[in-house]
């Protein structure tokens, strides 16, 4: 008789084996992921390797783990032995649980993940109209606050460290997605920051930095950094070098405190932004990392000299129809000249003294 191990039991076993050391700030170092045991299955590895983004891979493995745990089965092969209807009921049960918790996004993602996984096994997951998950309308838009230019600088000024200030200003002045910022490397900007800075610092975003470009059919796009963000970034890099870092072109720019050679992750940036927003006197409930990308667009929208197509290109969006066919994505000089028309400068009534520290919040 084969023993069936539930997900909760497997999770407790993994946690019992996990020995995490605390860093010098009392935080636990990262341990193994709860879903890592799933990767022992060849069919799961073959499925998940089709996704290039590490964040996407991680989310989908977590979601598959949740469904497998709800089934009470210990192996993916046992799940696949279930009839299609039983799998559908199981997936709907897990999605409904997230709906009841107010997590509509996770409910949708659970279904999308399981559809994709089952399709990779020549199985299908289809819902009748009456069976479809009814997700509530998005709530965030009701309390979202997009920081103004002045507020973006206030958030950076209250970030607590030179690294954090550099991250926030780079997010604000370049408009890149947080996953892209985490993937920035020293070679991306080093020649433009030394020996002198001549704004704008060009940021060439490729699919290796932002995996969403592949789905848009874009090979790359360019955005920039103004003087304040470039200067803060340069000072942060100089601080790392003075601490003994010998940079290589492929080294990550923004690293964790616990592991100086490990790039920051999205959740780390999320925590930094939330803490900085709170210290700035703003409501952290209404401001999250993506709001800084919207702040970037707000500055572009306030610049009548920049045409709509260039604004979209600076955001890394694919232009629709003939607009995309006739827009010259390769004329980087023109795009950057228009970028410089936007006012990303520090407000005249604001001053800031850079902290000489690289510590986290």
Short mmCIF file of C-alpha atoms in Angstrom, two decimals:
data_model
loop_
_atom_site.label_atom_id
_atom_site.label_comp_id
_atom_site.label_asym_id
_atom_site.label_seq_id
_atom_site.Cartn_x
_atom_site.Cartn_y
_atom_site.Cartn_z
CA UNK A 1 0.00 0.00 0.00
CA UNK A 2 1.39 3.38 -1.02
CA UNK A 3 1.44 5.99 1.72
CA UNK A 4 -0.17 9.27 0.75
CA UNK A 5 1.57 12.37 2.05
CA UNK A 6 -0.43 15.58 2.16
CA UNK A 7 1.09 18.88 1.25
CA UNK A 8 0.88 20.19 4.81
CA UNK A 9 2.84 17.16 6.05
CA UNK A 10 5.40 17.61 3.29
CA UNK A 11 5.67 21.28 4.16
CA UNK A 12 6.20 20.56 7.84
CA UNK A 13 8.88 18.01 6.97
CA UNK A 14 10.65 20.51 4.74
CA UNK A 15 10.50 23.16 7.45
CA UNK A 16 11.86 20.74 10.02
CA UNK A 17 14.85 20.06 7.80
CA UNK A 18 15.39 23.68 6.95
CA UNK A 19 18.12 25.25 9.05
CA UNK A 20 18.20 28.97 8.54
CA UNK A 21 20.97 31.12 9.86
CA UNK A 22 20.30 34.64 11.01
CA UNK A 23 22.19 37.53 9.45
CA UNK A 24 23.78 40.43 11.27
CA UNK A 25 20.40 42.25 11.38
CA UNK A 26 18.64 39.25 12.92
CA UNK A 27 16.87 38.23 9.74
CA UNK A 28 16.67 34.67 8.53
CA UNK A 29 18.72 33.83 5.46
CA UNK A 30 16.72 32.40 2.59
CA UNK A 31 16.12 28.67 2.82
CA UNK A 32 14.88 26.16 0.24
CA UNK A 33 11.53 26.89 -1.39
CA UNK A 34 8.56 24.78 -0.31
CA UNK A 35 7.90 23.72 -3.90
CA UNK A 36 11.43 22.45 -4.65
CA UNK A 37 10.40 18.82 -4.12
CA UNK A 38 8.07 19.18 -7.13
CA UNK A 39 11.08 19.71 -9.41
CA UNK A 40 12.11 16.11 -8.86
CA UNK A 41 9.33 15.19 -11.28
CA UNK A 42 10.52 15.29 -14.94
CA UNK A 43 7.06 16.25 -16.23
CA UNK A 44 7.03 19.31 -13.96
CA UNK A 45 10.53 20.34 -15.01
CA UNK A 46 9.59 20.00 -18.69
CA UNK A 47 6.49 22.15 -18.14
CA UNK A 48 8.04 24.89 -16.03
CA UNK A 49 11.12 25.27 -18.25
CA UNK A 50 8.86 26.79 -20.91
CA UNK A 51 8.66 29.93 -18.75
CA UNK A 52 11.72 32.18 -18.89
CA UNK A 53 10.87 34.56 -16.05
CA UNK A 54 12.08 33.33 -12.67
CA UNK A 55 9.19 35.16 -10.97
CA UNK A 56 6.64 33.48 -13.24
CA UNK A 57 8.22 30.07 -12.65
CA UNK A 58 8.13 30.58 -8.90
CA UNK A 59 4.49 31.69 -8.85
CA UNK A 60 3.31 28.81 -11.00
CA UNK A 61 5.15 26.24 -8.90
CA UNK A 62 3.60 27.69 -5.75
CA UNK A 63 0.15 27.53 -7.33
CA UNK A 64 0.59 23.95 -8.50
CA UNK A 65 1.77 23.09 -5.00
CA UNK A 66 -1.42 24.58 -3.51
CA UNK A 67 -3.66 22.52 -5.77
CA UNK A 68 -1.70 19.34 -5.11
CA UNK A 69 -1.92 20.01 -1.38
CA UNK A 70 -5.69 20.48 -1.55
CA UNK A 71 -5.99 17.13 -3.32
CA UNK A 72 -4.40 15.29 -0.38
CA UNK A 73 -2.07 13.52 -2.81
CA UNK A 74 1.68 13.38 -2.46
CA UNK A 75 2.69 12.93 -6.11
CA UNK A 76 1.78 14.72 -9.32
CA UNK A 77 1.26 11.38 -11.06
CA UNK A 78 -1.58 10.62 -8.62
CA UNK A 79 -3.21 13.94 -9.47
CA UNK A 80 -3.02 13.19 -13.19
CA UNK A 81 -4.74 9.86 -12.63
CA UNK A 82 -7.89 11.68 -11.53
CA UNK A 83 -10.68 12.13 -14.11
CA UNK A 84 -10.98 15.57 -15.74
CA UNK A 85 -14.13 16.36 -13.78
CA UNK A 86 -12.51 15.66 -10.41
CA UNK A 87 -9.54 17.84 -11.31
CA UNK A 88 -11.91 20.62 -12.36
CA UNK A 89 -13.81 20.42 -9.07
CA UNK A 90 -10.50 20.46 -7.17
CA UNK A 91 -9.19 23.53 -9.03
CA UNK A 92 -12.48 25.37 -8.58
CA UNK A 93 -12.44 24.58 -4.86
CA UNK A 94 -8.96 26.08 -4.46
CA UNK A 95 -9.84 29.13 -6.56
CA UNK A 96 -13.06 29.71 -4.58
CA UNK A 97 -11.10 29.61 -1.35
CA UNK A 98 -8.92 32.47 -2.58
CA UNK A 99 -12.02 34.35 -3.71
CA UNK A 100 -13.48 34.08 -0.21
CA UNK A 101 -10.23 35.51 1.15
CA UNK A 102 -10.54 38.49 -1.20
CA UNK A 103 -7.67 37.31 -3.42
CA UNK A 104 -9.28 37.42 -6.83
CA UNK A 105 -5.98 37.69 -8.67
CA UNK A 106 -4.71 34.45 -7.13
CA UNK A 107 -8.00 32.74 -7.96
CA UNK A 108 -7.57 33.64 -11.63
CA UNK A 109 -3.90 32.66 -11.64
CA UNK A 110 -4.64 29.26 -10.09
CA UNK A 111 -6.96 28.47 -13.00
CA UNK A 112 -4.53 29.79 -15.63
CA UNK A 113 -1.65 27.80 -14.14
CA UNK A 114 -3.60 24.56 -13.99
CA UNK A 115 -4.91 25.01 -17.54
CA UNK A 116 -1.36 25.43 -18.78
CA UNK A 117 -0.02 22.49 -16.83
CA UNK A 118 -2.79 20.14 -17.94
CA UNK A 119 -2.40 21.23 -21.57
CA UNK A 120 1.27 20.27 -21.34
CA UNK A 121 0.03 16.76 -20.47
CA UNK A 122 -2.52 16.69 -23.32
CA UNK A 123 -5.33 17.21 -20.81
CA UNK A 124 -7.88 20.00 -20.74
CA UNK A 125 -9.52 22.11 -18.07
CA UNK A 126 -12.74 23.63 -19.35
CA UNK A 127 -15.47 25.39 -17.42
CA UNK A 128 -19.05 25.84 -18.59
CA UNK A 129 -20.42 29.35 -18.48
CA UNK A 130 -22.27 28.64 -15.24
CA UNK A 131 -19.13 27.12 -13.68
CA UNK A 132 -16.71 29.94 -14.40
CA UNK A 133 -15.07 31.70 -11.53
CA UNK A 134 -16.64 35.10 -10.95
CA UNK A 135 -13.87 37.32 -9.74
CA UNK A 136 -14.74 40.64 -8.08
CA UNK A 137 -13.78 43.96 -9.60
CA UNK A 138 -10.33 45.21 -8.76
CA UNK A 139 -10.30 47.07 -5.48
CA UNK A 140 -6.87 48.67 -5.64
CA UNK A 141 -7.91 51.41 -8.01
CA UNK A 142 -10.25 52.75 -5.33
CA UNK A 143 -7.44 53.65 -2.94
CA UNK A 144 -4.40 53.78 -5.23
CA UNK A 145 -2.29 56.92 -4.94
CA UNK A 146 0.15 57.74 -7.75
CA UNK A 147 2.93 59.88 -6.22
CA UNK A 148 3.61 63.28 -7.70
CA UNK A 149 7.18 64.28 -8.58
CA UNK A 150 7.54 65.98 -5.20
CA UNK A 151 6.22 62.91 -3.39
CA UNK A 152 8.49 60.55 -5.34
CA UNK A 153 11.51 62.51 -4.10
CA UNK A 154 10.13 62.56 -0.57
CA UNK A 155 9.81 58.76 -0.68
CA UNK A 156 13.41 58.43 -1.89
CA UNK A 157 14.64 60.87 0.76
CA UNK A 158 12.99 58.77 3.49
CA UNK A 159 14.22 55.42 2.17
CA UNK A 160 16.90 55.02 4.84
CA UNK A 161 19.94 54.23 2.70
CA UNK A 162 21.81 55.18 -0.43
CA UNK A 163 20.90 51.90 -2.11
CA UNK A 164 17.22 52.32 -1.37
CA UNK A 165 17.21 55.92 -2.59
CA UNK A 166 18.93 54.84 -5.81
CA UNK A 167 16.36 52.10 -6.41
CA UNK A 168 13.39 54.40 -5.86
CA UNK A 169 14.76 57.20 -8.03
CA UNK A 170 15.69 54.74 -10.78
CA UNK A 171 12.17 53.29 -10.73
CA UNK A 172 10.68 56.78 -10.87
CA UNK A 173 12.93 58.26 -13.58
CA UNK A 174 13.14 55.22 -15.87
CA UNK A 175 9.63 53.81 -15.45
CA UNK A 176 10.89 50.22 -15.66
CA UNK A 177 9.05 47.34 -14.04
CA UNK A 178 10.42 46.18 -10.71
CA UNK A 179 11.59 42.81 -12.10
CA UNK A 180 13.62 44.71 -14.71
CA UNK A 181 15.27 46.89 -12.06
CA UNK A 182 16.28 43.80 -10.09
CA UNK A 183 18.01 42.46 -13.21
CA UNK A 184 20.12 45.57 -13.90
CA UNK A 185 23.82 44.82 -14.23
CA UNK A 186 26.92 46.94 -13.78
CA UNK A 187 27.72 46.83 -17.50
CA UNK A 188 24.36 48.39 -18.31
CA UNK A 189 25.37 51.80 -16.94
CA UNK A 190 29.06 51.77 -15.93
CA UNK A 191 30.46 53.60 -18.97
CA UNK A 192 27.79 56.26 -18.74
CA UNK A 193 28.47 57.05 -15.09
CA UNK A 194 32.25 57.28 -15.20
CA UNK A 195 34.23 59.44 -15.24
CA UNK A 196 31.44 62.02 -15.64
CA UNK A 197 27.69 61.79 -16.03
CA UNK A 198 26.06 63.23 -19.13
CA UNK A 199 22.29 62.82 -18.74
CA UNK A 200 20.30 61.08 -19.83
CA UNK A 201 21.82 57.75 -18.86
CA UNK A 202 20.35 55.34 -21.41
CA UNK A 203 18.77 52.16 -20.14
CA UNK A 204 18.44 49.60 -22.92
CA UNK A 205 15.80 47.16 -21.75
CA UNK A 206 15.97 43.73 -23.41
CA UNK A 207 13.97 40.53 -22.79
CA UNK A 208 16.79 39.33 -20.52
CA UNK A 209 15.98 42.28 -18.24
CA UNK A 210 12.21 42.35 -18.72
CA UNK A 211 10.65 39.07 -19.77
CA UNK A 212 7.38 40.78 -20.76
CA UNK A 213 9.02 42.16 -23.90
CA UNK A 214 9.00 38.70 -25.45
CA UNK A 215 5.21 38.50 -25.21
CA UNK A 216 4.97 41.96 -26.78
CA UNK A 217 7.20 40.99 -29.69
CA UNK A 218 9.75 43.70 -28.81
CA UNK A 219 13.48 43.02 -29.05
CA UNK A 220 14.27 46.00 -26.82
CA UNK A 221 13.31 49.53 -25.89
CA UNK A 222 15.20 52.46 -24.37
CA UNK A 223 14.40 54.67 -21.44
CA UNK A 224 16.61 56.91 -19.33
CA UNK A 225 17.78 58.28 -16.02
CA UNK A 226 17.92 61.97 -15.25
CA UNK A 227 20.69 63.69 -13.34
CA UNK A 228 19.39 63.04 -9.82
CA UNK A 229 18.85 59.30 -10.28
CA UNK A 230 22.15 58.90 -12.16
CA UNK A 231 24.10 60.74 -9.47
CA UNK A 232 22.51 58.72 -6.67
CA UNK A 233 23.18 55.49 -8.54
CA UNK A 234 26.82 56.47 -9.09
CA UNK A 235 27.33 57.25 -5.40
CA UNK A 236 25.78 53.93 -4.43
CA UNK A 237 28.10 52.03 -6.80
CA UNK A 238 31.12 53.96 -5.49
CA UNK A 239 30.12 53.01 -1.95
CA UNK A 240 30.01 49.33 -2.91
CA UNK A 241 33.40 49.57 -4.62
CA UNK A 242 34.94 51.29 -1.59
CA UNK A 243 33.68 48.36 0.52
CA UNK A 244 35.74 45.93 -1.56
CA UNK A 245 33.53 45.10 -4.53
CA UNK A 246 35.47 44.49 -7.75
CA UNK A 247 32.69 44.89 -10.34
CA UNK A 248 32.27 42.75 -13.44
CA UNK A 249 29.90 43.72 -16.27
CA UNK A 250 27.42 40.95 -15.40
CA UNK A 251 27.33 41.72 -11.67
CA UNK A 252 23.90 42.80 -10.36
CA UNK A 253 23.69 46.46 -9.41
CA UNK A 254 21.24 46.18 -6.55
CA UNK A 255 22.15 43.47 -4.06
CA UNK A 256 20.90 42.23 -0.72
CA UNK A 257 22.53 43.10 2.55
CA UNK A 258 22.88 39.49 3.67
CA UNK A 259 24.50 38.31 0.41
CA UNK A 260 26.46 41.15 -1.25
CA UNK A 261 26.67 39.21 -4.53
CA UNK A 262 22.96 38.28 -4.64
CA UNK A 263 20.59 40.55 -6.52
CA UNK A 264 17.56 41.95 -4.72
CA UNK A 265 14.21 40.34 -5.40
CA UNK A 266 10.89 41.95 -6.14
CA UNK A 267 9.55 41.29 -2.66
CA UNK A 268 12.59 43.04 -1.19
CA UNK A 269 11.96 46.15 -3.28
CA UNK A 270 8.29 45.98 -2.31
CA UNK A 271 9.18 46.07 1.39
CA UNK A 272 11.57 48.98 0.89
CA UNK A 273 9.04 51.06 -1.03
CA UNK A 274 6.27 50.38 1.50
CA UNK A 275 8.50 51.34 4.44
CA UNK A 276 9.75 54.47 2.65
CA UNK A 277 6.20 55.54 1.79
CA UNK A 278 5.15 55.19 5.42
CA UNK A 279 8.11 57.25 6.65
CA UNK A 280 7.20 59.90 4.07
CA UNK A 281 3.82 60.50 5.69
CA UNK A 282 1.87 58.81 2.89
CA UNK A 283 -0.51 55.89 3.30
CA UNK A 284 1.42 52.70 2.38
CA UNK A 285 -1.88 50.96 1.63
CA UNK A 286 -2.36 53.16 -1.44
CA UNK A 287 1.20 53.18 -2.81
CA UNK A 288 3.10 50.15 -4.08
CA UNK A 289 6.07 49.68 -6.40
CA UNK A 290 4.08 49.83 -9.65
CA UNK A 291 2.78 53.27 -8.62
CA UNK A 292 6.27 54.65 -9.27
CA UNK A 293 5.97 53.43 -12.87
CA UNK A 294 2.70 55.35 -13.03
CA UNK A 295 4.47 58.39 -11.56
CA UNK A 296 6.93 58.15 -14.46
CA UNK A 297 4.01 58.17 -16.90
CA UNK A 298 2.43 61.09 -15.04
CA UNK A 299 5.55 63.18 -15.69
CA UNK A 300 5.51 62.16 -19.36
CA UNK A 301 1.83 63.10 -19.62
CA UNK A 302 2.62 66.54 -18.21
CA UNK A 303 5.13 67.11 -21.05
CA UNK A 304 3.31 68.31 -24.21
CA UNK A 305 6.57 68.20 -26.22
CA UNK A 306 6.50 64.38 -26.08
CA UNK A 307 4.14 62.74 -28.55
CA UNK A 308 1.93 59.85 -27.48
CA UNK A 309 3.86 57.21 -29.43
CA UNK A 310 7.14 58.16 -27.75
CA UNK A 311 5.47 58.05 -24.34
CA UNK A 312 4.29 54.51 -25.06
CA UNK A 313 7.74 53.51 -26.36
CA UNK A 314 9.40 54.86 -23.20
CA UNK A 315 7.02 52.70 -21.18
CA UNK A 316 8.08 49.59 -23.12
CA UNK A 317 4.65 49.18 -24.71
CA UNK A 318 4.13 47.86 -28.22
CA UNK A 319 2.36 50.36 -30.45
CA UNK A 320 -0.77 49.02 -32.13
CA UNK A 321 -1.21 48.51 -35.87
CA UNK A 322 0.42 50.91 -38.29
CA UNK A 323 1.64 53.13 -35.45
CA UNK A 324 4.08 50.40 -34.50
CA UNK A 325 5.10 49.85 -38.11
CA UNK A 326 6.01 53.51 -38.65
CA UNK A 327 7.59 54.29 -35.29
CA UNK A 328 11.39 54.17 -35.41
CA UNK A 329 12.33 52.25 -32.27
CA UNK A 330 15.98 52.31 -33.33
CA UNK A 331 16.36 56.09 -33.34
CA UNK A 332 17.49 56.16 -29.73
CA UNK A 333 18.84 59.71 -30.00
CA UNK A 334 15.39 61.07 -30.88
CA UNK A 335 13.71 59.14 -28.08
CA UNK A 336 16.29 60.34 -25.56
CA UNK A 337 16.06 63.94 -26.72
CA UNK A 338 12.32 63.81 -26.09
CA UNK A 339 12.88 62.08 -22.74
CA UNK A 340 15.00 65.07 -21.68
CA UNK A 341 12.02 67.37 -22.25
CA UNK A 342 10.30 65.78 -19.25
CA UNK A 343 10.92 67.36 -15.86
CA UNK A 344 12.22 64.68 -13.52
CA UNK A 345 14.34 67.16 -11.56
CA UNK A 346 14.23 67.60 -7.81
CA UNK A 347 11.73 70.29 -6.77
CA UNK A 348 13.40 73.61 -5.94
CA UNK A 349 12.01 73.59 -2.40
CA UNK A 350 13.52 70.15 -1.69
CA UNK A 351 17.05 69.38 -0.56
CA UNK A 352 18.68 66.15 0.44
CA UNK A 353 21.94 64.96 1.92
CA UNK A 354 22.90 61.49 0.72
CA UNK A 355 23.33 58.95 3.56
CA UNK A 356 26.72 57.25 3.50
CA UNK A 357 25.32 53.81 4.13
CA UNK A 358 24.20 50.84 2.11
CA UNK A 359 22.03 49.21 4.76
CA UNK A 360 18.46 48.14 4.16
CA UNK A 361 15.34 49.33 5.91
#
